[in-house]
mmCIF file of C-alpha atoms in Angstrom:
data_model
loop_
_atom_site.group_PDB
_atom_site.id
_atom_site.type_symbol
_atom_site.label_atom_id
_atom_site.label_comp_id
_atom_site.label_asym_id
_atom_site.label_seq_id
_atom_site.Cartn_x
_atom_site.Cartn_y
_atom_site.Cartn_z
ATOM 1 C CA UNK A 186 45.743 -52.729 27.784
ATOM 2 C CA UNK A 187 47.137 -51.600 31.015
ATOM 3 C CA UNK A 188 49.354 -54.414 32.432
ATOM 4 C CA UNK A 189 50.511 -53.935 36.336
ATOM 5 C CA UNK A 190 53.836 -55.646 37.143
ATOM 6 C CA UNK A 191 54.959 -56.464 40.385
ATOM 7 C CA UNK A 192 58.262 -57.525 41.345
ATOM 8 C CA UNK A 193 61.205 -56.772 43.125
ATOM 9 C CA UNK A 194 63.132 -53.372 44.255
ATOM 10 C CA UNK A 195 66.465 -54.877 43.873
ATOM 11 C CA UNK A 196 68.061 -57.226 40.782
ATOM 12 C CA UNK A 197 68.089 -60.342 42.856
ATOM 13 C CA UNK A 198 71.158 -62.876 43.020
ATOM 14 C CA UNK A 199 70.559 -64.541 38.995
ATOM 15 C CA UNK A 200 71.169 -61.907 36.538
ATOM 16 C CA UNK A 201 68.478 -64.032 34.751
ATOM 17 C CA UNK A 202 65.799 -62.028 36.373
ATOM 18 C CA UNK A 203 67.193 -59.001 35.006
ATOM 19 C CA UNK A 204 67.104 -60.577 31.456
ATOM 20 C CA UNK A 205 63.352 -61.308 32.084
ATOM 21 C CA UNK A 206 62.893 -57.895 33.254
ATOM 22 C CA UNK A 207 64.112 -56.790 29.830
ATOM 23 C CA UNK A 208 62.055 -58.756 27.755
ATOM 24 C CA UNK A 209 58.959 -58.418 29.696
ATOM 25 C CA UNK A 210 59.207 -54.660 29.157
ATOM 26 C CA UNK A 211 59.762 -54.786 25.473
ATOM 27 C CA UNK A 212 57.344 -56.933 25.595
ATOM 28 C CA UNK A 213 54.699 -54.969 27.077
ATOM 29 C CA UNK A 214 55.757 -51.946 24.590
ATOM 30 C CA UNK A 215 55.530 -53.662 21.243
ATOM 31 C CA UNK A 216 52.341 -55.636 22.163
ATOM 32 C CA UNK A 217 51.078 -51.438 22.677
ATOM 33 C CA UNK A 218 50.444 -52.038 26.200
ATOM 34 C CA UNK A 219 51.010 -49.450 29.058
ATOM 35 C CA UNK A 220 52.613 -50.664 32.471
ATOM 36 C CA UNK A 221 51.600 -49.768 35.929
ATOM 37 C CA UNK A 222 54.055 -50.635 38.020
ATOM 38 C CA UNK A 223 54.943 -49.599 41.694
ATOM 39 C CA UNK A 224 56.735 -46.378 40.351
ATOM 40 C CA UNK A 225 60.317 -46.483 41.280
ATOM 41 C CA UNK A 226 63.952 -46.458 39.665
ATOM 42 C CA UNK A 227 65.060 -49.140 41.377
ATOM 43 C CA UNK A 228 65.760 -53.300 41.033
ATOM 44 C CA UNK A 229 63.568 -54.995 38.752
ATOM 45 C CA UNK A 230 61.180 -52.709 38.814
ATOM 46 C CA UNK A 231 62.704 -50.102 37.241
ATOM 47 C CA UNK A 232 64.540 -52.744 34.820
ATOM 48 C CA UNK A 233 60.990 -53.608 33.481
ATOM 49 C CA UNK A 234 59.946 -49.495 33.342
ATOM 50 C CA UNK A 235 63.065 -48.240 31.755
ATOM 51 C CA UNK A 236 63.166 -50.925 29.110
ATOM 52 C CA UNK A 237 58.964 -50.086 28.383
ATOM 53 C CA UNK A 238 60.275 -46.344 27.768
ATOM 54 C CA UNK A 239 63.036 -47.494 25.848
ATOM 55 C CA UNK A 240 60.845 -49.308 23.144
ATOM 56 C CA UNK A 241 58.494 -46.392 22.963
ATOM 57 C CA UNK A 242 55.733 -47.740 25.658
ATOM 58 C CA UNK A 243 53.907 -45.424 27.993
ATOM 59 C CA UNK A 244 54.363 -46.359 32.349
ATOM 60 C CA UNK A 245 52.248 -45.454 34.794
ATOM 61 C CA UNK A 246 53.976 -45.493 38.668
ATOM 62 C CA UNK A 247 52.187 -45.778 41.870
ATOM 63 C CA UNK A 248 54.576 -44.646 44.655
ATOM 64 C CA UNK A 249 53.874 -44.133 47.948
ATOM 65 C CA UNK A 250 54.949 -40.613 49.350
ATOM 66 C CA UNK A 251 57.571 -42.152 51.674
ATOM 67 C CA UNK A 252 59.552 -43.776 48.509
ATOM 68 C CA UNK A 253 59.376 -40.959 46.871
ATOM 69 C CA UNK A 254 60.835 -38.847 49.425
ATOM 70 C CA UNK A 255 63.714 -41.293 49.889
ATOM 71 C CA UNK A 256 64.709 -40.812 46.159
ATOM 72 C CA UNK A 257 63.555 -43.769 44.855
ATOM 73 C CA UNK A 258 60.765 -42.787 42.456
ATOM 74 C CA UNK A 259 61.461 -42.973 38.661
ATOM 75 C CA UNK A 260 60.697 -39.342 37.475
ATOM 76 C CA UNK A 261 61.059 -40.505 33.773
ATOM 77 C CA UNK A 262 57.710 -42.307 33.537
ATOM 78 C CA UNK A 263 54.590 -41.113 31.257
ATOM 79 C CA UNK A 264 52.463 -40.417 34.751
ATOM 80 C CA UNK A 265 53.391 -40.792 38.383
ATOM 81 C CA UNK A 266 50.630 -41.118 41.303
ATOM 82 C CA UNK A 267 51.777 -40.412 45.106
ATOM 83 C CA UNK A 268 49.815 -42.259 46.999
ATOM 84 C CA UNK A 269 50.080 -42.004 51.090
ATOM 85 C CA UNK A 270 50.749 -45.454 51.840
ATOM 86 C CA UNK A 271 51.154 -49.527 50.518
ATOM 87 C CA UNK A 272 47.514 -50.030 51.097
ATOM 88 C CA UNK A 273 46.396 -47.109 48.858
ATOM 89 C CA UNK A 274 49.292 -47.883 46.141
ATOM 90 C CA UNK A 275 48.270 -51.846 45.965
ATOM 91 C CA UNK A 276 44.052 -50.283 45.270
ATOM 92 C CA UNK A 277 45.581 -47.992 43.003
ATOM 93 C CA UNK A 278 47.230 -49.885 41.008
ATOM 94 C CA UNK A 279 44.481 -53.144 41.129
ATOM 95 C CA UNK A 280 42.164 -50.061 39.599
ATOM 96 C CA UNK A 281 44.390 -48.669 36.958
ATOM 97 C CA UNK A 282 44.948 -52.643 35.669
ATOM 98 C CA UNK A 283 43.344 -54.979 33.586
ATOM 99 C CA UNK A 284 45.737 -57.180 34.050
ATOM 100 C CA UNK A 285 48.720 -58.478 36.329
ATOM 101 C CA UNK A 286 52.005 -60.818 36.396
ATOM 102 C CA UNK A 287 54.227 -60.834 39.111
ATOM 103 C CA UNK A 288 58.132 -61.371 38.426
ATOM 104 C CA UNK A 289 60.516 -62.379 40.879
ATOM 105 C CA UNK A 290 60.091 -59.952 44.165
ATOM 106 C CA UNK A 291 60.298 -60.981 48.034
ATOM 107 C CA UNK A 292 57.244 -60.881 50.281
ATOM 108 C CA UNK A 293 55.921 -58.081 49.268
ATOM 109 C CA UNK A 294 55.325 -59.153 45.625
ATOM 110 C CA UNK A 295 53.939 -62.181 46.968
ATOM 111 C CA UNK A 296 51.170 -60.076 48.703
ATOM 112 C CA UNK A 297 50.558 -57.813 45.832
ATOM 113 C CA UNK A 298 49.385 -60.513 43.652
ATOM 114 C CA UNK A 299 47.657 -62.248 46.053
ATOM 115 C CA UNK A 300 45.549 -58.859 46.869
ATOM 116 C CA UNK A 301 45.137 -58.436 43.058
ATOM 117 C CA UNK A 302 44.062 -61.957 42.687
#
């Protein structure tokens, strides 16, 4: 199943969400799930990506092109989609997902889940 993750772009202060971000990825992987996530390298985000590739999972990123162009988006991943903005990454993603959890994030996670909900 495709899972979409949404949390933060940096570790946060508690390097418990980092640890989270670990096991959620393996996680995903040996349960044979893909994640679509918001396709960059950085913070949580790319915690919960790198540690899906690591255990052998595919990851799908959604980036918009203005992330990508800063140098932020995680070239590693099975597929990455550049989108032109948030509003076309959030339907993107809600469309490649069957599912969704959000991990710790600021305002902008909030609003992701809330628009997937």
């Amino acid at each position: 199943m495709r899972v979409a993750v949404f949390c933060g772009s940096s570790h946060g202060n508690d390097p418990v969400y980092e640890q989270r971000a670990r096991a959620m990825g393996r996680a995903l992987a040996e349960g044979g799930h893909t994640l679509v996530y918001g396709g960059g390298k950085v913070g949580l985000m790319g915690v919960v990506a790198d540690t899906v590739l690591e255990h052998g999972g595919e990851v799908i990123g959604v980036i918009p092109r203005m992330l990508k162009e800063r140098e932020v988006a995680h070239e590693g991943v099975t597929a990455l989609f550049v989108v032109e903005d948030m509003h076309e990454r959030k339907g993107r993603m809600n469309s490649l997902a069957k599912a969704f959890i959000a991990m710790p994030g600021g305002p902008g996670t909030l609003e992701e889940i809330f628009e997937a909900w």
